[in-house]
mmCIF file of C-alpha atoms in Angstrom:
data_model
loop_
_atom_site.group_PDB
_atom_site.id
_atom_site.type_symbol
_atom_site.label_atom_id
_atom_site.label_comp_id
_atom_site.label_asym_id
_atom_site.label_seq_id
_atom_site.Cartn_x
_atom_site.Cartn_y
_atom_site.Cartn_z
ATOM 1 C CA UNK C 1 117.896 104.787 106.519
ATOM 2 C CA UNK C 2 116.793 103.665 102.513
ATOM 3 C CA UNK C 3 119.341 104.681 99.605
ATOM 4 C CA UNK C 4 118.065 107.192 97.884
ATOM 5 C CA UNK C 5 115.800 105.725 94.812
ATOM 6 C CA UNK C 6 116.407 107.264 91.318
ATOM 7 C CA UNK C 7 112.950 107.018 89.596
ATOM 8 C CA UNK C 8 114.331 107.918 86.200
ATOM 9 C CA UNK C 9 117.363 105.223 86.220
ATOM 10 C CA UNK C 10 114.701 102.800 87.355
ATOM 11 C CA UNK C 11 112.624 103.472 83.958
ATOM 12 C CA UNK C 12 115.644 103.674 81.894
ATOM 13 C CA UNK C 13 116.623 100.147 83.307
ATOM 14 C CA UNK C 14 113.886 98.271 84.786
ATOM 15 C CA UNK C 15 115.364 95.424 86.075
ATOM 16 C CA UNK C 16 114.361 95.168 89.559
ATOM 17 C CA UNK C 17 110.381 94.867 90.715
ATOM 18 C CA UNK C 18 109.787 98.315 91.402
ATOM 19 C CA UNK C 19 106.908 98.631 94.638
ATOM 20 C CA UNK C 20 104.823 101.445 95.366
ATOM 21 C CA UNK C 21 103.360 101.805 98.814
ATOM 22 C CA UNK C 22 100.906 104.454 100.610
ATOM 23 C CA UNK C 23 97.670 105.392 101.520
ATOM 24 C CA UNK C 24 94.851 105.855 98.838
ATOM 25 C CA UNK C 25 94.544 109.434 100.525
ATOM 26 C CA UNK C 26 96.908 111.789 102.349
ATOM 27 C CA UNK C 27 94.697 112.061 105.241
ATOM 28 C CA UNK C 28 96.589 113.810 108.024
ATOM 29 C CA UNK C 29 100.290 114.825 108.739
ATOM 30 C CA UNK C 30 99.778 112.153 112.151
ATOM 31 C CA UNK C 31 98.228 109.494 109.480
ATOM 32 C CA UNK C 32 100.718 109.926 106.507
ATOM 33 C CA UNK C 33 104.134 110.188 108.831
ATOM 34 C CA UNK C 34 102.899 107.427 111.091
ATOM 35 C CA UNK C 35 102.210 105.163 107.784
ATOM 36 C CA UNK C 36 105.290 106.635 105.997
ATOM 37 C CA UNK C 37 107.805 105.898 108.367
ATOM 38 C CA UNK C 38 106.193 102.006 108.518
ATOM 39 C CA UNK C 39 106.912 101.229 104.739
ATOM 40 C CA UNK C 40 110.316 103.154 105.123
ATOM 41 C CA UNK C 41 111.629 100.174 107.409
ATOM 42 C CA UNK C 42 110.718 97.628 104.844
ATOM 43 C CA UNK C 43 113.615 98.051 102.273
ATOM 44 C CA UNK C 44 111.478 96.636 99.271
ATOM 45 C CA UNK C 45 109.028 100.012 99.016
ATOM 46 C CA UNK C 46 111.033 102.344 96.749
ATOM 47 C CA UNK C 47 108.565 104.770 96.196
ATOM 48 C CA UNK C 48 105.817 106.484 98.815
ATOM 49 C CA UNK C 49 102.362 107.145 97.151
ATOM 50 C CA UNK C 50 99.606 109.303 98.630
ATOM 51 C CA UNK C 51 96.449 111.286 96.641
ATOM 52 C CA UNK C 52 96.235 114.967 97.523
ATOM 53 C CA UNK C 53 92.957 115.566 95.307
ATOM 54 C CA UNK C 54 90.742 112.636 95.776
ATOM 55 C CA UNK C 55 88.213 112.798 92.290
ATOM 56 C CA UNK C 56 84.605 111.137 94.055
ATOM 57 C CA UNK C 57 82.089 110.181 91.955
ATOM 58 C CA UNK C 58 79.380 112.157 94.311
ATOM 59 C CA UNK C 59 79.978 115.427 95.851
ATOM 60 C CA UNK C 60 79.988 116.436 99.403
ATOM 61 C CA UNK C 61 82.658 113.044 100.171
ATOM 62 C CA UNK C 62 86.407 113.928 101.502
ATOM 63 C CA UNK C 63 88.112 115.112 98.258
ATOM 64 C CA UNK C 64 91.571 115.528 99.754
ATOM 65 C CA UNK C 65 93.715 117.611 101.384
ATOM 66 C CA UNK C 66 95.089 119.437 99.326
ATOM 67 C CA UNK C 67 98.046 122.037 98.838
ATOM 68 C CA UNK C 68 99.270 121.651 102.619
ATOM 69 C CA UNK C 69 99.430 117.952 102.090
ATOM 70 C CA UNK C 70 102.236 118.282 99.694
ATOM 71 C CA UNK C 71 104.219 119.862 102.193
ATOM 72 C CA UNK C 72 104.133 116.790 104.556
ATOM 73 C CA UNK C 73 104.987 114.561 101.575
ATOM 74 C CA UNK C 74 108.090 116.663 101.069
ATOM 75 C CA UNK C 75 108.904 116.362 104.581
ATOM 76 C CA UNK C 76 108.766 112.776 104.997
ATOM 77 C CA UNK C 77 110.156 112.464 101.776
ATOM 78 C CA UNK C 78 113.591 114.719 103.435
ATOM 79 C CA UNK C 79 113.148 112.078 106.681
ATOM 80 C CA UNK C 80 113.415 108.845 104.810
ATOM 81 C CA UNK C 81 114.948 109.592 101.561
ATOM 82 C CA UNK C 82 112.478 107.730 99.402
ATOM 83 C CA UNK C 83 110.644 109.810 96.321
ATOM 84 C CA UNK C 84 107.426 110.190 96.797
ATOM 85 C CA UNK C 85 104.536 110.663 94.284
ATOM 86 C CA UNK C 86 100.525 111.676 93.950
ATOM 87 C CA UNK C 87 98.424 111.891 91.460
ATOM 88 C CA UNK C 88 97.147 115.081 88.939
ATOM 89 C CA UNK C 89 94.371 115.926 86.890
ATOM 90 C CA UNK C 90 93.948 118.962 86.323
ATOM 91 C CA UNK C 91 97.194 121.927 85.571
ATOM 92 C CA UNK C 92 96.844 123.287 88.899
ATOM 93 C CA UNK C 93 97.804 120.151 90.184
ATOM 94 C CA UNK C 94 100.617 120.153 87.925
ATOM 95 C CA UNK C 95 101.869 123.517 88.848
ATOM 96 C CA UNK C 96 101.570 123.007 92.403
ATOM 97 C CA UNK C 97 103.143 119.255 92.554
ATOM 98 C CA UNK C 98 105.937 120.934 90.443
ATOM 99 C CA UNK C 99 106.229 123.790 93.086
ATOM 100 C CA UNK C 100 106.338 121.844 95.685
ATOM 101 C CA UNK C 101 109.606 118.989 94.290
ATOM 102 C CA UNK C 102 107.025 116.018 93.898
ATOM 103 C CA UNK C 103 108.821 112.935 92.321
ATOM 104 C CA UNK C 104 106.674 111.627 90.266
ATOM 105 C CA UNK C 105 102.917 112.137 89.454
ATOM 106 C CA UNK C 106 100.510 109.467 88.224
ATOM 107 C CA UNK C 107 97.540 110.313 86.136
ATOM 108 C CA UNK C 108 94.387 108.713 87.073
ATOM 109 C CA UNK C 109 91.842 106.246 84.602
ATOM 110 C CA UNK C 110 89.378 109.327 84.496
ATOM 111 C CA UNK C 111 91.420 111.176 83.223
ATOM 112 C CA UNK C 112 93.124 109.420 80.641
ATOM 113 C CA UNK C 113 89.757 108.034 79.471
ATOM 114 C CA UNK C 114 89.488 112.465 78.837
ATOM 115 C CA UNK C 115 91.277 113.027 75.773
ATOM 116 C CA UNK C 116 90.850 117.275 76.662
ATOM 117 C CA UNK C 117 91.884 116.523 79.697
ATOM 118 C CA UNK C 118 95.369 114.425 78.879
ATOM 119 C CA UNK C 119 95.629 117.273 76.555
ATOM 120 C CA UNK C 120 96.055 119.931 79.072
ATOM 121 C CA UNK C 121 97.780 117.948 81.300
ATOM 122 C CA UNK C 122 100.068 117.868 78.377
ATOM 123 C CA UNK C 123 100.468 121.380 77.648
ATOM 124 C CA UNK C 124 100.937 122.022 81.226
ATOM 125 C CA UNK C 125 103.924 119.415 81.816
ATOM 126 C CA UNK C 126 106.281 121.311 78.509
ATOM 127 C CA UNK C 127 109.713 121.399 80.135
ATOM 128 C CA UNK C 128 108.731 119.361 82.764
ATOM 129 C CA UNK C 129 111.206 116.587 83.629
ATOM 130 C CA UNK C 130 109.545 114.698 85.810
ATOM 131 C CA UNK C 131 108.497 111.000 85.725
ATOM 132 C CA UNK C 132 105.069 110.607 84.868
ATOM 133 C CA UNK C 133 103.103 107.407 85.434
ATOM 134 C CA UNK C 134 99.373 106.814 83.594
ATOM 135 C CA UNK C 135 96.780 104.602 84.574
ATOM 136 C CA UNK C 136 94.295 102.611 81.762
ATOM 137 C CA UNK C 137 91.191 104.230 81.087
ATOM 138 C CA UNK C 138 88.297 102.942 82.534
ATOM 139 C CA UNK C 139 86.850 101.499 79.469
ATOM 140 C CA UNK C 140 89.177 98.727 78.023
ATOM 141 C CA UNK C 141 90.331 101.065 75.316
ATOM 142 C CA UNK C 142 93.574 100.060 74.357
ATOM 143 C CA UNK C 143 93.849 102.973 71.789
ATOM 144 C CA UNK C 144 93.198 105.407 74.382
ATOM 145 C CA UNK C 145 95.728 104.162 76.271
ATOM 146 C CA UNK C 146 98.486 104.703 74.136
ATOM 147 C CA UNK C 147 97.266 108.108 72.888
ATOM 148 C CA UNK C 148 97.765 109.136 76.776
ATOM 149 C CA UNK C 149 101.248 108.438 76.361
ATOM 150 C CA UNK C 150 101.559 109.947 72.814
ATOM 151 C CA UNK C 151 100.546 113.395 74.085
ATOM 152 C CA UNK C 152 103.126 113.769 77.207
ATOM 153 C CA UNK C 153 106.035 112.099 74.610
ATOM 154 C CA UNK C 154 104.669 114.976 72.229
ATOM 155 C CA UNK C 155 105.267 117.736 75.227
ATOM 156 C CA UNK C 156 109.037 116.368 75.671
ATOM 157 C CA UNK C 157 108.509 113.986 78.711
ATOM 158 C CA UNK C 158 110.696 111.307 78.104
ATOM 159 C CA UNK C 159 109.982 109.317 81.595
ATOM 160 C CA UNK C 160 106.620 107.160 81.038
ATOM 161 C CA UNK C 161 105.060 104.718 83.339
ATOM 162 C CA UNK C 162 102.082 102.743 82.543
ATOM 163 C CA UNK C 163 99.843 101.508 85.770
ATOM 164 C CA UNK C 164 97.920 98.883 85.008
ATOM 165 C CA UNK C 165 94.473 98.857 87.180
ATOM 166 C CA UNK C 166 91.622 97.116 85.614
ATOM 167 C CA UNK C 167 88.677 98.150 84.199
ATOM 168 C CA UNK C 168 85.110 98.890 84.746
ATOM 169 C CA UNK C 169 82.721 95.479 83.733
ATOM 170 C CA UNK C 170 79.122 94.804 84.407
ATOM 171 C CA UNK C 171 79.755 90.982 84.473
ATOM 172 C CA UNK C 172 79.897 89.218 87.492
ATOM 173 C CA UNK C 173 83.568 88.633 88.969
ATOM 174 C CA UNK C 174 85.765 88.637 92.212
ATOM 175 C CA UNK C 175 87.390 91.833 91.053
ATOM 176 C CA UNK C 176 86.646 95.916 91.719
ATOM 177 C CA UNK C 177 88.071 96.176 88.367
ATOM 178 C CA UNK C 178 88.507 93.040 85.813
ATOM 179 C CA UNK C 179 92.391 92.851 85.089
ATOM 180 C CA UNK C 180 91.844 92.066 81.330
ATOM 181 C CA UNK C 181 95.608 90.968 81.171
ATOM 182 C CA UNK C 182 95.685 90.694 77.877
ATOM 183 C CA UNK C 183 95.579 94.400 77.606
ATOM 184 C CA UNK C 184 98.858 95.601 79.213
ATOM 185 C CA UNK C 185 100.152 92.186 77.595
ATOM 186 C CA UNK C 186 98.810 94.022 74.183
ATOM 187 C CA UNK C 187 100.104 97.434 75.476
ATOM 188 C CA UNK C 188 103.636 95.752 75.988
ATOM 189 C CA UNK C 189 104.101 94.183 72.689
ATOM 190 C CA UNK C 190 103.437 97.579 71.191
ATOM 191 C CA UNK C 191 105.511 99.602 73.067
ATOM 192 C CA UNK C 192 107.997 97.391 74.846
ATOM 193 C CA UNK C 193 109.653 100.672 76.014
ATOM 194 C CA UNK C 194 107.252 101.504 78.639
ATOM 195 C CA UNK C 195 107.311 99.817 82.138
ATOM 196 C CA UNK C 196 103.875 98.534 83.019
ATOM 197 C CA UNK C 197 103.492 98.957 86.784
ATOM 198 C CA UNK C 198 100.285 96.967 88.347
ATOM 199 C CA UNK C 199 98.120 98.586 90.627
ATOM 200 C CA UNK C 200 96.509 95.298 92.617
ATOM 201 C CA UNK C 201 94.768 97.747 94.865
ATOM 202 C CA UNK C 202 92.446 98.884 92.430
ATOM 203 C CA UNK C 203 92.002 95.767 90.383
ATOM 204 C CA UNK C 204 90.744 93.921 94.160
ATOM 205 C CA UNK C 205 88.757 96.520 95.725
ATOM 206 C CA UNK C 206 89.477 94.343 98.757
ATOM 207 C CA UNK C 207 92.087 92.696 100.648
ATOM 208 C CA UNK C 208 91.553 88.918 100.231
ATOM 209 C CA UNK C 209 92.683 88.548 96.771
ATOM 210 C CA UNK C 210 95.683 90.406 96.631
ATOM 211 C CA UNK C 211 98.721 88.657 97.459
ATOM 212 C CA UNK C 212 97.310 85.931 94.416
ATOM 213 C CA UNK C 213 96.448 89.161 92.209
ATOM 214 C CA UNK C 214 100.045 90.365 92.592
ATOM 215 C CA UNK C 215 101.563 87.000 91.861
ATOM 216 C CA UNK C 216 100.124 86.815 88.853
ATOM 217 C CA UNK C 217 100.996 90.294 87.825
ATOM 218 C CA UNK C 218 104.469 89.304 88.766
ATOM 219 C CA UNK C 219 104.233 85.697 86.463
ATOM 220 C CA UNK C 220 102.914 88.176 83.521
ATOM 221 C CA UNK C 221 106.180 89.996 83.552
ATOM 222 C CA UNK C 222 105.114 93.278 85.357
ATOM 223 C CA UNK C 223 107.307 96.200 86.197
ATOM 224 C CA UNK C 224 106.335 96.446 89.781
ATOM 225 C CA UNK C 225 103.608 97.214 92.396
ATOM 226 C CA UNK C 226 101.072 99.955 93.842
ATOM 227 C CA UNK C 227 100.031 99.197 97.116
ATOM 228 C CA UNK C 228 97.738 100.978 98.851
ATOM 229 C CA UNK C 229 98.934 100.909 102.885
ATOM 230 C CA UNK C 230 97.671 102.989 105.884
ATOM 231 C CA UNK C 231 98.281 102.768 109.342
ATOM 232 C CA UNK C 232 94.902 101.851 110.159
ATOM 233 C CA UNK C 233 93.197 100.762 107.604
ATOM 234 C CA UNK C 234 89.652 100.360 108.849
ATOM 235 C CA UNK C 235 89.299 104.169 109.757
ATOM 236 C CA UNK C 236 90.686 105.155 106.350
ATOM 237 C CA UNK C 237 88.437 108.454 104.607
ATOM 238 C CA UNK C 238 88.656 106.710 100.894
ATOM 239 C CA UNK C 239 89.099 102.829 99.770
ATOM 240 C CA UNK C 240 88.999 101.421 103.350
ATOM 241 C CA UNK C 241 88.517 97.715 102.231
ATOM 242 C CA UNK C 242 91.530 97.310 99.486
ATOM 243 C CA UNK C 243 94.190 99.119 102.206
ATOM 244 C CA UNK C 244 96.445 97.118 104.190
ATOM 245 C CA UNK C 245 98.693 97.722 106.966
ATOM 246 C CA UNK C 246 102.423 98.118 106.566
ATOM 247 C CA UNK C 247 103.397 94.848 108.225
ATOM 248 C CA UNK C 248 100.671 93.021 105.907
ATOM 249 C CA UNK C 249 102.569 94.670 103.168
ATOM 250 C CA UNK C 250 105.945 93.170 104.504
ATOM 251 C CA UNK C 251 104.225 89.861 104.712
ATOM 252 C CA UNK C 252 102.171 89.754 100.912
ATOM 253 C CA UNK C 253 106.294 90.691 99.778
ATOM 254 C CA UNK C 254 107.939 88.069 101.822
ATOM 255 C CA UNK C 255 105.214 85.287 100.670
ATOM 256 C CA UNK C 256 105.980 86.497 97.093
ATOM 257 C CA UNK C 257 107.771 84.378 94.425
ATOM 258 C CA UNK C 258 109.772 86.802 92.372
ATOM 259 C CA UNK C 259 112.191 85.567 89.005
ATOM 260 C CA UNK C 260 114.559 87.936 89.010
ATOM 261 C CA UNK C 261 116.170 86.329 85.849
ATOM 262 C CA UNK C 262 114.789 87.323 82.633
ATOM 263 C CA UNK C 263 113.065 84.795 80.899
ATOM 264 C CA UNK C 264 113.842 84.201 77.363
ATOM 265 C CA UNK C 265 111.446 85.445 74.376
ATOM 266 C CA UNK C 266 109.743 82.006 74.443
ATOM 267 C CA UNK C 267 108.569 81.893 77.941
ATOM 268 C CA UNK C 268 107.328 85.447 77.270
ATOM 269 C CA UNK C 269 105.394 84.578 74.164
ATOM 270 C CA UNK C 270 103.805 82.004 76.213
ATOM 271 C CA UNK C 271 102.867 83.882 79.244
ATOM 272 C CA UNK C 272 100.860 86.427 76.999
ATOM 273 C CA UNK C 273 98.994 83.900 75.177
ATOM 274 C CA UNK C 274 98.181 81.608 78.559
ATOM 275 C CA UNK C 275 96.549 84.839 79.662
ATOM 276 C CA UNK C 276 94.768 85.713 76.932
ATOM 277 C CA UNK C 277 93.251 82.153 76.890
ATOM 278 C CA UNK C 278 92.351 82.907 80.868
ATOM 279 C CA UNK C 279 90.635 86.009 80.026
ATOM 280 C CA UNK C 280 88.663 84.397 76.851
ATOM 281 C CA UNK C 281 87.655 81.324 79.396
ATOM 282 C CA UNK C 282 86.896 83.932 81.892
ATOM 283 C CA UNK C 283 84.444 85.743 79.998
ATOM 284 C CA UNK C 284 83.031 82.566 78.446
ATOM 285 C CA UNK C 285 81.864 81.135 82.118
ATOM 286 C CA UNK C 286 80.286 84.423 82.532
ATOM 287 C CA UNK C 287 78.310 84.203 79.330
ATOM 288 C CA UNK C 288 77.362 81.089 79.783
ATOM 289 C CA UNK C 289 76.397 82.125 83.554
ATOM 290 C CA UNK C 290 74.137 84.702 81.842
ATOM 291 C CA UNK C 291 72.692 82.080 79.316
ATOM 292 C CA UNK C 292 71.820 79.671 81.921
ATOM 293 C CA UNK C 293 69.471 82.340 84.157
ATOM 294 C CA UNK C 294 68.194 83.451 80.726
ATOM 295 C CA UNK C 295 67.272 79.512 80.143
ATOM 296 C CA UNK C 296 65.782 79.615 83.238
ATOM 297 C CA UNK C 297 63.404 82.428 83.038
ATOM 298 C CA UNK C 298 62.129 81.028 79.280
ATOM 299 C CA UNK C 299 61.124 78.011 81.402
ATOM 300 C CA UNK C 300 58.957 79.814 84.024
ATOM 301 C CA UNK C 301 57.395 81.353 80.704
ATOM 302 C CA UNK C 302 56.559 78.369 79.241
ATOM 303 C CA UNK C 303 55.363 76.689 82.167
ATOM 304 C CA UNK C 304 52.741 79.698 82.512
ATOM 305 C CA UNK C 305 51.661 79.087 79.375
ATOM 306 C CA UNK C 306 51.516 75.720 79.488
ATOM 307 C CA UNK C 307 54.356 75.528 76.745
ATOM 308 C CA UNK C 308 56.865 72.342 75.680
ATOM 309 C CA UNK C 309 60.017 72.561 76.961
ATOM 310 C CA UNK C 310 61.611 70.920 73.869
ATOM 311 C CA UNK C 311 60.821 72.857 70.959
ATOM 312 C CA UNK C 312 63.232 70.570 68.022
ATOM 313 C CA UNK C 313 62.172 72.377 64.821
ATOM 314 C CA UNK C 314 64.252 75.514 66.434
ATOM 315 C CA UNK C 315 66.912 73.464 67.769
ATOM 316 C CA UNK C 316 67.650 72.364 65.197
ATOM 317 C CA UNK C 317 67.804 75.245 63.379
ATOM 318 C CA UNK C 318 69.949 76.797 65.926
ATOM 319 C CA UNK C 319 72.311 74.011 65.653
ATOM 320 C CA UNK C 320 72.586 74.298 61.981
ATOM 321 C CA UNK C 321 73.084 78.027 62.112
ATOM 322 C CA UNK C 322 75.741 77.516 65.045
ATOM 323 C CA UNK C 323 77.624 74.834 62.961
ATOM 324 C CA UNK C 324 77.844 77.192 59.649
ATOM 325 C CA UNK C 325 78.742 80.706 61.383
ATOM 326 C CA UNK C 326 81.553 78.304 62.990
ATOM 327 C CA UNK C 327 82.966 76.955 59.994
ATOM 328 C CA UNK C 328 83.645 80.480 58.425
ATOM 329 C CA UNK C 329 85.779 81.385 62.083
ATOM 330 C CA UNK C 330 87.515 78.040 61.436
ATOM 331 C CA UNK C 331 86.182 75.878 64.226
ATOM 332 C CA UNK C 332 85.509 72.196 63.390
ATOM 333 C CA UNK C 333 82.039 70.903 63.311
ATOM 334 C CA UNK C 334 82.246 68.370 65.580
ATOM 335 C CA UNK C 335 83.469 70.600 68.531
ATOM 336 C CA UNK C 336 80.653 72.821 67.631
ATOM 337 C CA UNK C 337 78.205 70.097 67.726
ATOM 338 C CA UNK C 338 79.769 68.754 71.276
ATOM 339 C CA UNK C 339 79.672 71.849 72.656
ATOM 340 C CA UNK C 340 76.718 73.452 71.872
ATOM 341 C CA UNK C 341 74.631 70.154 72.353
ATOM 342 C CA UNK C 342 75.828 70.271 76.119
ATOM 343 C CA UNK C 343 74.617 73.823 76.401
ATOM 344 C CA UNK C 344 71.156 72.835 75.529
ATOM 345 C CA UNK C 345 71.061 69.634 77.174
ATOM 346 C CA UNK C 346 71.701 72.292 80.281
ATOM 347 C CA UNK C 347 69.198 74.412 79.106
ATOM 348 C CA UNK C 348 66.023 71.872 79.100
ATOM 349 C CA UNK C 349 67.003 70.468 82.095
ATOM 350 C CA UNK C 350 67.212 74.057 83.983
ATOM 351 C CA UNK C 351 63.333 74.215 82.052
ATOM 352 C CA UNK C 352 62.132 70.668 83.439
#
């Protein structure tokens, strides 16, 4: 039998990796009991996690079970003694996780990227003391981030979680949702008062990459975890490919190297700017992904037209304009002129 888990000392205090675990979607009393009881032998999960109203971007999908599900939540929540929590958007959801003794609610990226919507989810938690956890928009918005959190503070709630999960990007890259560390980093640094909790679920959109995901959310100085586990996985109504089972959960944990020791400002400072330097290289090998194909289609052009590949009266003009534009950012001109020489040099010879 688990301790019981006091969500609000952990945000007060938030010393100790907090972890999350559950099914994307409360399925079934069988389904959520059976996967319950799993994570309740592993004495890392502190919290048990399961959506009740499942927002799908088309209609006519599984949308959740709604107001009974609650019930079973509180029931295994009796049976184990761990909190459990699911996620609102709209005040009924409020009023009825409220009814029913929910622990804590999340707020999903939809709807904090709905100012109206955070609004009345606002005005609907006044007098509410309950511990309320808000994912990122799903625009990198840092602005509208924070503004979530200003209009629950402004309603009285005084227990605020932030869950990092990524965010929607058209490039190219391993992840359901592109981490952008540098924006919970950001996020951090301007309110250093808010746990930041990292949803690796979401950010993978797939199982393969999540024990390294969640190692480096832990190396960036996260809060904690949100796992999504079910009992079966594979037959799962919503998310099937980024759930795992409760003993894969027990063995991502075990294989996880944790600091419990807090490092000193230094180490911090450093750990922000390393990852804003990954994200910037990041995004540069996808832009220079998308030059290259671009290269490549101007040479199938000119080869239909019978066109020379090296055209030097507009390199060179390129080249100049490149060097200037860099000078007034600060960048020397020999690193422009390296750099940008190697990016042609690729470019003709994806044309030859």
């Amino acid at each position: 039998m688990n301790d019981s888990f006091d969500i609000k000392r952990w945000i007060e205090n938030p010393d100790e990796l907090l972890l999350i675990a559950g099914p994307c979607s409360v399925e079934s009393r069988e389904q959520f009991f059976e996967t319950s009881l799993k994570l309740s032998e592993l004495h890392q999960v502190n919290i048990l996690r399961g959506g009740i109203w499942k927002p799908r971007t088309r209609p006519n999908g599984f949308e959740g079970i709604g107001e009974k599900g609650l019930k079973w939540m509180k029931e295994i929540s009796r049976e184990t003694r761990l909190p459990v929590m699911t996620e609102v958007a709209t005040p009924q959801h409020v009023e009825l996780a409220i009814k029913y003794n929910i622990d804590a609610l999340w707020i999903g990226a939809r709807t904090t990227a709905n100012p109206f919507s955070m609004q009345q989810l606002a005005d609907s938690l006044v007098g509410a003391d309950i511990p309320v956890f808000i994912k990122n928009p799903i625009a990198p918005d840092l602005k509208l981030w924070i503004g979530a959190f200003e209009r629950l503070a402004s309603s009285g709630l005084k227990h605020l979680v932030a869950i990092h999960r990524g965010f929607q990007d058209i490039n190219a890259s391993p992840y359901r949702n592109n981490p952008r560390w540098e924006i919970p980093i950001e996020l951090h640094r301007q309110n250093p008062e808010i746990p930041i909790i990292t949803d690796i679920s979401h950010i993978c959109g797939c199982r393969e990459i999540l024990h390294t995901t969640a190692q480096k959310a832990i190396d960036l100085a996260t809060n904690g975890l949100m796992i999504e586990t079910h009992c079966n996985p594979e037959t799962a109504l919503t998310d099937a490919e980024q759930q795992i089972t409760p003993e894969s959960l027990k063995s991502l944990i075990s294989n996880l190297i944790i600091n419990k020791s807090k490092s000193n400002n230094a180490d911090f400072l450093l750990h922000e700017l390393r990852s804003q330097i990954d994200s910037i290289d990041e995004e540069l090998l996808n832009l220079l992904a998308k030059r290259s194909k671009i290269s490549t289609q101007i040479g199938d052009i000119k080869k239909e037209n019978n066109l020379t590949v090296l055209q030097l009266d507009r390199w060179n003009t390129i080249l100049s304009n490149h060097i200037e534009r860099g000078k007034t950012l600060g960048l020397k001109e020999d690193m422009i002129k390296d750099i940008f020489e190697l990016i042609h040099k690729d470019s003709i010879d994806r044309q030859l």
